[in-house]
Short mmCIF file of N, CA and C and ligand atoms in Angstrom, two decimals:
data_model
loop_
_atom_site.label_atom_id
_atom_site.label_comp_id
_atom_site.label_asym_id
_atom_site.label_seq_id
_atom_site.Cartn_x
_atom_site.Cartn_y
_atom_site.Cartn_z
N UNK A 129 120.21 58.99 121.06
CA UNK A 129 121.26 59.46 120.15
C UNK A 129 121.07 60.95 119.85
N UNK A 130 121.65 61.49 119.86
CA UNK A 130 122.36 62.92 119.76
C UNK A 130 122.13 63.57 118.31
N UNK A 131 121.10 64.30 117.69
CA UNK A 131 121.31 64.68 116.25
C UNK A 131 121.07 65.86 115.80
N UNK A 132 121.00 66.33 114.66
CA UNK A 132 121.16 67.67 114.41
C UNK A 132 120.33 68.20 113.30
N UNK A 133 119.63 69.27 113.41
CA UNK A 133 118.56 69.62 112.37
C UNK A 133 119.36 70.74 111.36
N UNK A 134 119.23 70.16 110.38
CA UNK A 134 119.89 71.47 109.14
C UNK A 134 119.36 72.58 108.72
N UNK A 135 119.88 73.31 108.18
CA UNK A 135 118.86 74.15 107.25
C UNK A 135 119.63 75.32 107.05
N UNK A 136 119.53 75.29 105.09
CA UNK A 136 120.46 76.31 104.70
C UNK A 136 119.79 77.80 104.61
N UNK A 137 120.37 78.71 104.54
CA UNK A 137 119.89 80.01 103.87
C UNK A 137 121.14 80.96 103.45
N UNK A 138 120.45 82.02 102.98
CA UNK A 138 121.68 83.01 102.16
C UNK A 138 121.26 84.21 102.83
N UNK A 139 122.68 84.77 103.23
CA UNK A 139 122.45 86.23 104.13
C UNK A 139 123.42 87.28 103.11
N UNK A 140 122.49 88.77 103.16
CA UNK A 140 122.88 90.03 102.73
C UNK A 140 122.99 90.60 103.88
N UNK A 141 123.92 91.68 103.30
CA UNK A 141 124.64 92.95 104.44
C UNK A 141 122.97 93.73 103.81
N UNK A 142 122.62 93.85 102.76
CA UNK A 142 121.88 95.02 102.40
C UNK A 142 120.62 93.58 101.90
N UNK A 143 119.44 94.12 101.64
CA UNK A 143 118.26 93.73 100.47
C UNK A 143 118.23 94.34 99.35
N UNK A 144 119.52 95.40 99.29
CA UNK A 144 120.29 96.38 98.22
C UNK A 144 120.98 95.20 97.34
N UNK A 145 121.29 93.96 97.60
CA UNK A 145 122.22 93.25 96.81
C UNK A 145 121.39 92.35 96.22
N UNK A 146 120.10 92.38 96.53
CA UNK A 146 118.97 91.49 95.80
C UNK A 146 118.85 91.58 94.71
N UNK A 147 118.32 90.54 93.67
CA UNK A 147 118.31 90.78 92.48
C UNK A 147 117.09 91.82 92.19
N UNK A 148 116.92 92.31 90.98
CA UNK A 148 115.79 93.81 91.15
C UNK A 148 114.59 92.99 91.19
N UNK A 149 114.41 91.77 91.02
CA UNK A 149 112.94 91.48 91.57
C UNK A 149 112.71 91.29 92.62
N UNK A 150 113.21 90.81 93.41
CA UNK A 150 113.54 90.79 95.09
C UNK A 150 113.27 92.43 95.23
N UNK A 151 114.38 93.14 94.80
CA UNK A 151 113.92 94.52 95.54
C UNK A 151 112.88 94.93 95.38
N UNK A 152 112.27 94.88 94.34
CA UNK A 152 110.66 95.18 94.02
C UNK A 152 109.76 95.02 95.02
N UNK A 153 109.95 93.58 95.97
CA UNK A 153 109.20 93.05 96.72
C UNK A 153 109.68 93.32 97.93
N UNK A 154 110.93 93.96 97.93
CA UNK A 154 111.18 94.74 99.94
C UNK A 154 111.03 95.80 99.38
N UNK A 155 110.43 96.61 98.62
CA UNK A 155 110.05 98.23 98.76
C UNK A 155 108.80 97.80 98.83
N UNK A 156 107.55 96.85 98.00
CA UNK A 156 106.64 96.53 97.97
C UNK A 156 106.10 96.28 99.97
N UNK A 157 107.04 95.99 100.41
CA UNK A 157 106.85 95.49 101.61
C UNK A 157 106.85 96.97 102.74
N UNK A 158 107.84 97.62 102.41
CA UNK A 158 108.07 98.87 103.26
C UNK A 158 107.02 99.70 103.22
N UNK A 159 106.59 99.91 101.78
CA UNK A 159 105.31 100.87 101.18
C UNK A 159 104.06 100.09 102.20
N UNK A 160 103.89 99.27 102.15
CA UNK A 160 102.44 98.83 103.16
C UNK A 160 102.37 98.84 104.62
N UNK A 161 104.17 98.62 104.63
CA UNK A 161 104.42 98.80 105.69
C UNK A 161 103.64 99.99 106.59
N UNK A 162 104.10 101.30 106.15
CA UNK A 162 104.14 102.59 107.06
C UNK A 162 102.25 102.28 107.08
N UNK A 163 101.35 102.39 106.13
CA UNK A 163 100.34 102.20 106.69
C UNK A 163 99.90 100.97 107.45
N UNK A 164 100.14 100.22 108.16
CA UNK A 164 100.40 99.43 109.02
C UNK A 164 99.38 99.75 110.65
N UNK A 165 98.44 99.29 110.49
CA UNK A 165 97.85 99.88 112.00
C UNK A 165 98.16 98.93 113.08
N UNK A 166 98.82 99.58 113.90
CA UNK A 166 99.63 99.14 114.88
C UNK A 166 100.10 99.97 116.41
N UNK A 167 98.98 100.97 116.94
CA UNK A 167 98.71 101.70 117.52
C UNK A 167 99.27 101.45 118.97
N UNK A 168 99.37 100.19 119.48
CA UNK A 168 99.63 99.31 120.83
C UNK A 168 101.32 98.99 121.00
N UNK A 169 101.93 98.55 119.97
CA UNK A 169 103.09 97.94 119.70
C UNK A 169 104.23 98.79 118.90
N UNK A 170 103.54 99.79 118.41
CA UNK A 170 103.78 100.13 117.06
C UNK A 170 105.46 99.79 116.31
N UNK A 171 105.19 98.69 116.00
CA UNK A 171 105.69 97.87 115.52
C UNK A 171 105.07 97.26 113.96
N UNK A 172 105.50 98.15 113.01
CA UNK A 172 104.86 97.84 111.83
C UNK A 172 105.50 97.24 111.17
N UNK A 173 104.22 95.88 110.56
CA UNK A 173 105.16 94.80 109.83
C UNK A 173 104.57 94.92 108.17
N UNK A 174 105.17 94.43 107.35
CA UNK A 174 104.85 94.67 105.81
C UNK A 174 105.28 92.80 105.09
N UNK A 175 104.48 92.92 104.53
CA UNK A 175 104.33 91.43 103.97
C UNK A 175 104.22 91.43 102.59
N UNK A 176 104.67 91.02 101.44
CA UNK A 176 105.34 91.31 99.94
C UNK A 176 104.95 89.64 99.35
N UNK A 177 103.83 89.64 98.61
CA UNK A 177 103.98 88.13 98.16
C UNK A 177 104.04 88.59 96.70
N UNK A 178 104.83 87.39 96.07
CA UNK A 178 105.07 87.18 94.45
C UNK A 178 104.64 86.11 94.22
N UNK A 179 103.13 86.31 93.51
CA UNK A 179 102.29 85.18 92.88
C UNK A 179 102.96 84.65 91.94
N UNK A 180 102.52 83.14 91.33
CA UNK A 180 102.72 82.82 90.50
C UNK A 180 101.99 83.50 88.97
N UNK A 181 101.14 84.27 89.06
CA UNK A 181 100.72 85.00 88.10
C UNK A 181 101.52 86.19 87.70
N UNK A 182 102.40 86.60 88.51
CA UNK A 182 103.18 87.75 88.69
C UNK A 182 102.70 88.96 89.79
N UNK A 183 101.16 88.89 89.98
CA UNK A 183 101.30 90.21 90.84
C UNK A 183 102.00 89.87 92.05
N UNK A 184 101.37 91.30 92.85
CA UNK A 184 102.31 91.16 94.27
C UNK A 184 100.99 91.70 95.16
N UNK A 185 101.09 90.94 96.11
CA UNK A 185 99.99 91.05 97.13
C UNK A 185 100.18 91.60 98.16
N UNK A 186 100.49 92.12 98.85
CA UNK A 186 100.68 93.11 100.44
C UNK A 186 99.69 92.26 101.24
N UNK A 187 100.32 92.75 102.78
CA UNK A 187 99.55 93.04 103.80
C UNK A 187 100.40 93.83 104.93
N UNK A 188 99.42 94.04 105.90
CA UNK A 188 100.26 94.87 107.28
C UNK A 188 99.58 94.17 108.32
N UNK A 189 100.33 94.66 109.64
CA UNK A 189 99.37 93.94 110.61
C UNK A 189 98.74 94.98 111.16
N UNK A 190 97.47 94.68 111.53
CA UNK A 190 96.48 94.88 112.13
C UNK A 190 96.05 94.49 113.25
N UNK A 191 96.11 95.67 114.04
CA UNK A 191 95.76 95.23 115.85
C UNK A 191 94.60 95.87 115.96
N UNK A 192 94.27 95.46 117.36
CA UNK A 192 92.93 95.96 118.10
C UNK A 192 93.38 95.53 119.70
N UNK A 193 92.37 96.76 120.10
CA UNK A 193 92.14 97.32 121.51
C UNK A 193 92.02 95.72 122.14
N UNK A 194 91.43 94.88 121.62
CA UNK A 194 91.43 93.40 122.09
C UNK A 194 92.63 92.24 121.75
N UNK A 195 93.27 92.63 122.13
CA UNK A 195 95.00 92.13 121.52
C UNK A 195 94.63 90.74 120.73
N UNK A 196 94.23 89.61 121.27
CA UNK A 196 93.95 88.04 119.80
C UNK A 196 93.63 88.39 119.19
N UNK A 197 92.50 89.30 119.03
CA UNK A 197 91.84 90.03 117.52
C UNK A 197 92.47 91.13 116.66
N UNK A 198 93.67 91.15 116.91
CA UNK A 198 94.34 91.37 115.57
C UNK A 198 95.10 90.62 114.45
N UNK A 199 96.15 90.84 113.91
CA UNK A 199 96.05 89.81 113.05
C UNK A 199 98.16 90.05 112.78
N UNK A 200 98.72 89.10 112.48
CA UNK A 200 99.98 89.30 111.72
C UNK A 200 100.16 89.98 110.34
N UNK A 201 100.75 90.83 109.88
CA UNK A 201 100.93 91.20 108.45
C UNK A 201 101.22 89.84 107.72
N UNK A 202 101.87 88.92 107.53
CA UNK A 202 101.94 87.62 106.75
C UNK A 202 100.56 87.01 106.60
N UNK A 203 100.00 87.02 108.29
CA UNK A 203 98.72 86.19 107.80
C UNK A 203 97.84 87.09 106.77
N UNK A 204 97.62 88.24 106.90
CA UNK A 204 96.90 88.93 106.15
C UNK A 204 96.74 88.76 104.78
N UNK A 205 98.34 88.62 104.56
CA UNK A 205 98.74 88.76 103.28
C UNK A 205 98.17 87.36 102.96
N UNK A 206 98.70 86.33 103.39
CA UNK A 206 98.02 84.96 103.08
C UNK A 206 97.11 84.52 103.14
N UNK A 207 96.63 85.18 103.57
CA UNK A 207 94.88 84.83 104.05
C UNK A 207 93.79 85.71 103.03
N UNK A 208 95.04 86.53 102.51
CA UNK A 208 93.52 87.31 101.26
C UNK A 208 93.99 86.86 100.24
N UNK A 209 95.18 86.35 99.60
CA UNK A 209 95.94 85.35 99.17
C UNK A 209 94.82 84.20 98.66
N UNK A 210 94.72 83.81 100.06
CA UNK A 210 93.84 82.01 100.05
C UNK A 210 92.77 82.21 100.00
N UNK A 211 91.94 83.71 99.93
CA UNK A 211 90.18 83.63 99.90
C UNK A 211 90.03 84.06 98.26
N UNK A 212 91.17 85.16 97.81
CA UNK A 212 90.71 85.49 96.88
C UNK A 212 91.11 85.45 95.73
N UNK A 213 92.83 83.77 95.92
CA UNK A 213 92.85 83.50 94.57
C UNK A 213 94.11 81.99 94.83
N UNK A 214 92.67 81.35 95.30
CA UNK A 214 93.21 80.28 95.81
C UNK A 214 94.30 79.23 94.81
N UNK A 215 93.74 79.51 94.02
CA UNK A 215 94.53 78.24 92.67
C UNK A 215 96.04 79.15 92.27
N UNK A 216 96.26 80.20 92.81
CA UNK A 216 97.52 80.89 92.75
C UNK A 216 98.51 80.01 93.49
N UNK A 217 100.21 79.91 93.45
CA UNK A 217 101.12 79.80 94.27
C UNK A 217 101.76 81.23 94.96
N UNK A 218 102.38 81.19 95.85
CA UNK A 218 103.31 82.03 96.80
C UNK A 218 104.69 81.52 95.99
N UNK A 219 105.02 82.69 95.10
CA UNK A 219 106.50 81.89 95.29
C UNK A 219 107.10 82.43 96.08
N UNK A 220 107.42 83.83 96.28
CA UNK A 220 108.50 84.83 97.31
C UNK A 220 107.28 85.50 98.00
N UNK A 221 108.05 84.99 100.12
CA UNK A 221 107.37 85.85 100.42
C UNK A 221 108.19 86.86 101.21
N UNK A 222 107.91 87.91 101.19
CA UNK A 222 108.78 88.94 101.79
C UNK A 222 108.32 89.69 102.78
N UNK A 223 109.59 89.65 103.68
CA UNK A 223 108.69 90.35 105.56
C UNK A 223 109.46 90.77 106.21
N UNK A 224 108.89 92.51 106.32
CA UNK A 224 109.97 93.75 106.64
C UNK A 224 108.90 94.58 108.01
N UNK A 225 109.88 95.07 108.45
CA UNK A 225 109.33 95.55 110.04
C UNK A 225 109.69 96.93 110.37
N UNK A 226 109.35 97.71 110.73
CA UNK A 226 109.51 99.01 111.51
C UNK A 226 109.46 99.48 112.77
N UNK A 227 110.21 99.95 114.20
CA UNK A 227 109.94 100.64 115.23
C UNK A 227 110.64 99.70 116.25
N UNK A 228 110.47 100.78 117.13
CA UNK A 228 111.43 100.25 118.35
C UNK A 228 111.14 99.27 119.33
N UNK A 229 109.67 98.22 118.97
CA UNK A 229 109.23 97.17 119.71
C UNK A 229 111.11 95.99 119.61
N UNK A 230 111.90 95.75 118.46
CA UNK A 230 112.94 95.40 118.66
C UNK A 230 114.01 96.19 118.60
N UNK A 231 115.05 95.90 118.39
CA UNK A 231 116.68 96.63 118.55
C UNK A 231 116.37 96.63 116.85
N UNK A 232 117.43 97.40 116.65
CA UNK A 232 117.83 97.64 114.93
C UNK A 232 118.45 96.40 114.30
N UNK A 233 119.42 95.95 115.43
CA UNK A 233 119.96 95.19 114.51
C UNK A 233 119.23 93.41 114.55
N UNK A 234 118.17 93.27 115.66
CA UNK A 234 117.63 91.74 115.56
C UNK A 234 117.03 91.02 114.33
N UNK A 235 117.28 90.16 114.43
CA UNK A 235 116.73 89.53 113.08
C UNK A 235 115.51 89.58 112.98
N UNK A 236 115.01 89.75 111.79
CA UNK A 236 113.22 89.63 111.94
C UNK A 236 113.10 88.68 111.31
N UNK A 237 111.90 88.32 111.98
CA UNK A 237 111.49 86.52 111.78
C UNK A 237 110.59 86.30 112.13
N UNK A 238 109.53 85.55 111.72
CA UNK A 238 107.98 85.55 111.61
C UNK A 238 107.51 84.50 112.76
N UNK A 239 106.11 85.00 113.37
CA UNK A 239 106.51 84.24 114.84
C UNK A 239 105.75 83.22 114.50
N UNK A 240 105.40 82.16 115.91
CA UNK A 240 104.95 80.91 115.74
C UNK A 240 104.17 80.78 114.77
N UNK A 241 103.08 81.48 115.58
CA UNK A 241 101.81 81.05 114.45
C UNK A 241 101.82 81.72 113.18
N UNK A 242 102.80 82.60 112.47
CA UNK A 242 102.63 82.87 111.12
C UNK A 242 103.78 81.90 110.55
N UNK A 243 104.55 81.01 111.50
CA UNK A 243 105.40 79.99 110.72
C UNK A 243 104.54 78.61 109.56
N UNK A 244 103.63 78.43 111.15
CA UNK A 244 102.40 77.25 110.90
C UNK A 244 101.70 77.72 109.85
N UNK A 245 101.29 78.56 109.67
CA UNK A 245 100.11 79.18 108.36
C UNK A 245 101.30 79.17 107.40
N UNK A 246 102.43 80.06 107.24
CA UNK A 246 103.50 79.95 105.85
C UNK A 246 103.39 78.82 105.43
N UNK A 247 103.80 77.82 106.24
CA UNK A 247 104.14 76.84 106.15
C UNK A 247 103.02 75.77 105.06
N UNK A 248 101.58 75.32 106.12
CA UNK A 248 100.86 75.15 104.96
C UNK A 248 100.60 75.52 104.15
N UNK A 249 100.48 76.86 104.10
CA UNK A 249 100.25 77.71 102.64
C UNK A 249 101.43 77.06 101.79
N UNK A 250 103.14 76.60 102.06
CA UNK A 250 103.75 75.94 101.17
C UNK A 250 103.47 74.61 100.77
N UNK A 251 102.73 73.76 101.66
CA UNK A 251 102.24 72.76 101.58
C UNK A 251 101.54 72.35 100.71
N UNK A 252 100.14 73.61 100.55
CA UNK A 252 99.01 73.47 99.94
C UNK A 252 99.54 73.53 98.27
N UNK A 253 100.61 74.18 98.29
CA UNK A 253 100.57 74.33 96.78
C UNK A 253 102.61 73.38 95.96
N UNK A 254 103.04 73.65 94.45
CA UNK A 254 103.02 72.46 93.86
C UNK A 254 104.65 73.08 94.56
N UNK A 255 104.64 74.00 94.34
CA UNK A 255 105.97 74.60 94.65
C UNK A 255 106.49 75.17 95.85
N UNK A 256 107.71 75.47 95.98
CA UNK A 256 108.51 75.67 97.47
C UNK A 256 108.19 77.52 97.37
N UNK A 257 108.12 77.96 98.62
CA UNK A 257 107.85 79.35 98.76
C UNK A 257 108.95 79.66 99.18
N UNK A 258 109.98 80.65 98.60
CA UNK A 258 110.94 80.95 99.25
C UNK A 258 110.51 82.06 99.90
N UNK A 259 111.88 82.67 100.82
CA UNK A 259 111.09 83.60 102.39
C UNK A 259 112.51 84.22 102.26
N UNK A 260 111.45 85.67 102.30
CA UNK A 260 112.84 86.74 102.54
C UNK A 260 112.38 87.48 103.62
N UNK A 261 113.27 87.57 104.56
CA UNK A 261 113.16 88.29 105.94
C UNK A 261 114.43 89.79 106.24
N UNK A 262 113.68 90.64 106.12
CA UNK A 262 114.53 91.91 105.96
C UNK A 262 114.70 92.43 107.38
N UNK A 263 115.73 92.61 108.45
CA UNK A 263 115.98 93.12 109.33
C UNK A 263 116.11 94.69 109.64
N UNK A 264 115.78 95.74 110.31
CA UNK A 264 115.62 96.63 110.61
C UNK A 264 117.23 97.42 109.96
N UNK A 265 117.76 97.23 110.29
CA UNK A 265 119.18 97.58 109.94
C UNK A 265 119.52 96.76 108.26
N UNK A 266 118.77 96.35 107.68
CA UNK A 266 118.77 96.27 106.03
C UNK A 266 119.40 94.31 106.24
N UNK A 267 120.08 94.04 106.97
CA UNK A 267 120.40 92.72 107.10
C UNK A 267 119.49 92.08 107.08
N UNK A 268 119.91 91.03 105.25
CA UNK A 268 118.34 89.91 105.27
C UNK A 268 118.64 88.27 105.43
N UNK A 269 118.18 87.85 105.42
CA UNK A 269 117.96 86.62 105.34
C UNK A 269 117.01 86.17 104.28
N UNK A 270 117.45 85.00 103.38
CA UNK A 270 116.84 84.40 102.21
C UNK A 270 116.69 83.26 101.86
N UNK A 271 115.54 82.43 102.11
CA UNK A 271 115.63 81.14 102.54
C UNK A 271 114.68 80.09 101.45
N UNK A 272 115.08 79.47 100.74
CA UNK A 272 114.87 78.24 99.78
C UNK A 272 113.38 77.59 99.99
N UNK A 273 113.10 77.57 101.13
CA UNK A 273 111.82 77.10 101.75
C UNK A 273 111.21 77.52 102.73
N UNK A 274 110.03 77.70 103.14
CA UNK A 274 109.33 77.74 103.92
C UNK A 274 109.49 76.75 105.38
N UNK A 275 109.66 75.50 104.79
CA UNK A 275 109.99 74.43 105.50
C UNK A 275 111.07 74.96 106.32
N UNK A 276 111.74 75.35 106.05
CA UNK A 276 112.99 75.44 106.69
C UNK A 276 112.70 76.34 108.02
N UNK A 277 111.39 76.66 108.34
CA UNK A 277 111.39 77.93 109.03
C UNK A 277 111.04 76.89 110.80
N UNK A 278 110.40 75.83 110.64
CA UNK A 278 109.64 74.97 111.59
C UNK A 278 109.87 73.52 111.61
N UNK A 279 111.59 72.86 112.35
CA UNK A 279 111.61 71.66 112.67
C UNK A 279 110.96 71.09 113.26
N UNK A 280 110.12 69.80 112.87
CA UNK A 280 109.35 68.92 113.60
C UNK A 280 108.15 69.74 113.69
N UNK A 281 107.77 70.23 111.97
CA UNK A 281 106.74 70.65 111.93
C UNK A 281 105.01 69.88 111.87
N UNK A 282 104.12 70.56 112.33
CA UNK A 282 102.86 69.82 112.56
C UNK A 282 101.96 69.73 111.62
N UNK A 283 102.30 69.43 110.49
CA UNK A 283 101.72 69.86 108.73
C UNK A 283 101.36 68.14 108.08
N1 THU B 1446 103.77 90.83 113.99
C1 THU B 1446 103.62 90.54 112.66
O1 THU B 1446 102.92 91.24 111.94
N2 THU B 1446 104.28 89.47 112.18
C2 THU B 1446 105.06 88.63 112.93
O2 THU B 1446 105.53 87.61 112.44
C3 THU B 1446 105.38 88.97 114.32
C4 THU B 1446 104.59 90.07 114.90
C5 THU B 1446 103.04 91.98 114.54
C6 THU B 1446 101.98 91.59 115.52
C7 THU B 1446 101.85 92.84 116.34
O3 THU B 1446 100.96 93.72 115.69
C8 THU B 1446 103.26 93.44 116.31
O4 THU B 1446 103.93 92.81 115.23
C9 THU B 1446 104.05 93.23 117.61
O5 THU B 1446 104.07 91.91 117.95
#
């Protein structure tokens, strides 16, 4: 039988139409962005989390001359996140990109393996992580869950 996987989200022309805490967290994202070491690809990504305590956590990605041994800007962000304040939630996470590894106008969207890590990271905790994905050309995407990012996920 024949069926169909759902999944809602909310799209902006701008991350300009966000409410000002949202924007907080795509400038938060751009700012970590540019320092971003990314020497190979240069393709710099910026990662914006909104704890449940209120701060905001960054990361960028980080490459090396040995390409597996670098790292995604999300995981970064989640991963210093999960060492150094584990009993926190993710509520908003926010993930903005720079340079001509894509076109201006493609969607940016977090790849496999930083879906799988978002993902448990929503798992692990009581609440839904919503996910804002800012496209090169300001077009975002804003999405209710994490879940929503990985049908027939392995969690
Ligand atoms: N990258 C991220 O930081 N996040 C993603 O979700 C996709 C890709 C980085 C990895 C690498 O440094 C560069 O973007 C090009 O793939």
């Amino acid at each position: 039988m024949k069926k169909e996987w759902q999944f809602s989200y909310e799209d902006f022309d701008s991350w300009k139409e966000l409410s000002e805490e949202d924007q907080l967290l795509v400038q938060k994202a751009f700012s970590i962005c540019e320092d971003a070491y990314a020497p190979y690809s240069e393709f710099k990504v910026g990662a914006s989390m909104k704890m449940s305590d209120g701060q905001i956590i960054c990361g960028s990605n980080q490459e090396n001359v040995a390409f597996p041994s670098g790292m995604c800007a999300e995981r970064v962000a989640l991963f210093y996140a999960g060492s150094n304040f584990p009993d926190l939630e993710v509520l908003t996470l926010c993930i903005v990109a720079k340079g001509p590894f894509t076109s201006i106008d493609k969607i940016l969207s977090p790849c496999g393996g930083c879906r799988q890590v978002i993902l448990q990271s929503e798992a692990r905790q009581k609440n839904k992580m919503r996910v804002i994905l800012v496209s090169q050309n300001d077009y975002t995407l804003v999405l209710d869950s994490a879940k929503d990012l990985v049908p027939f996920a392995f969690i």
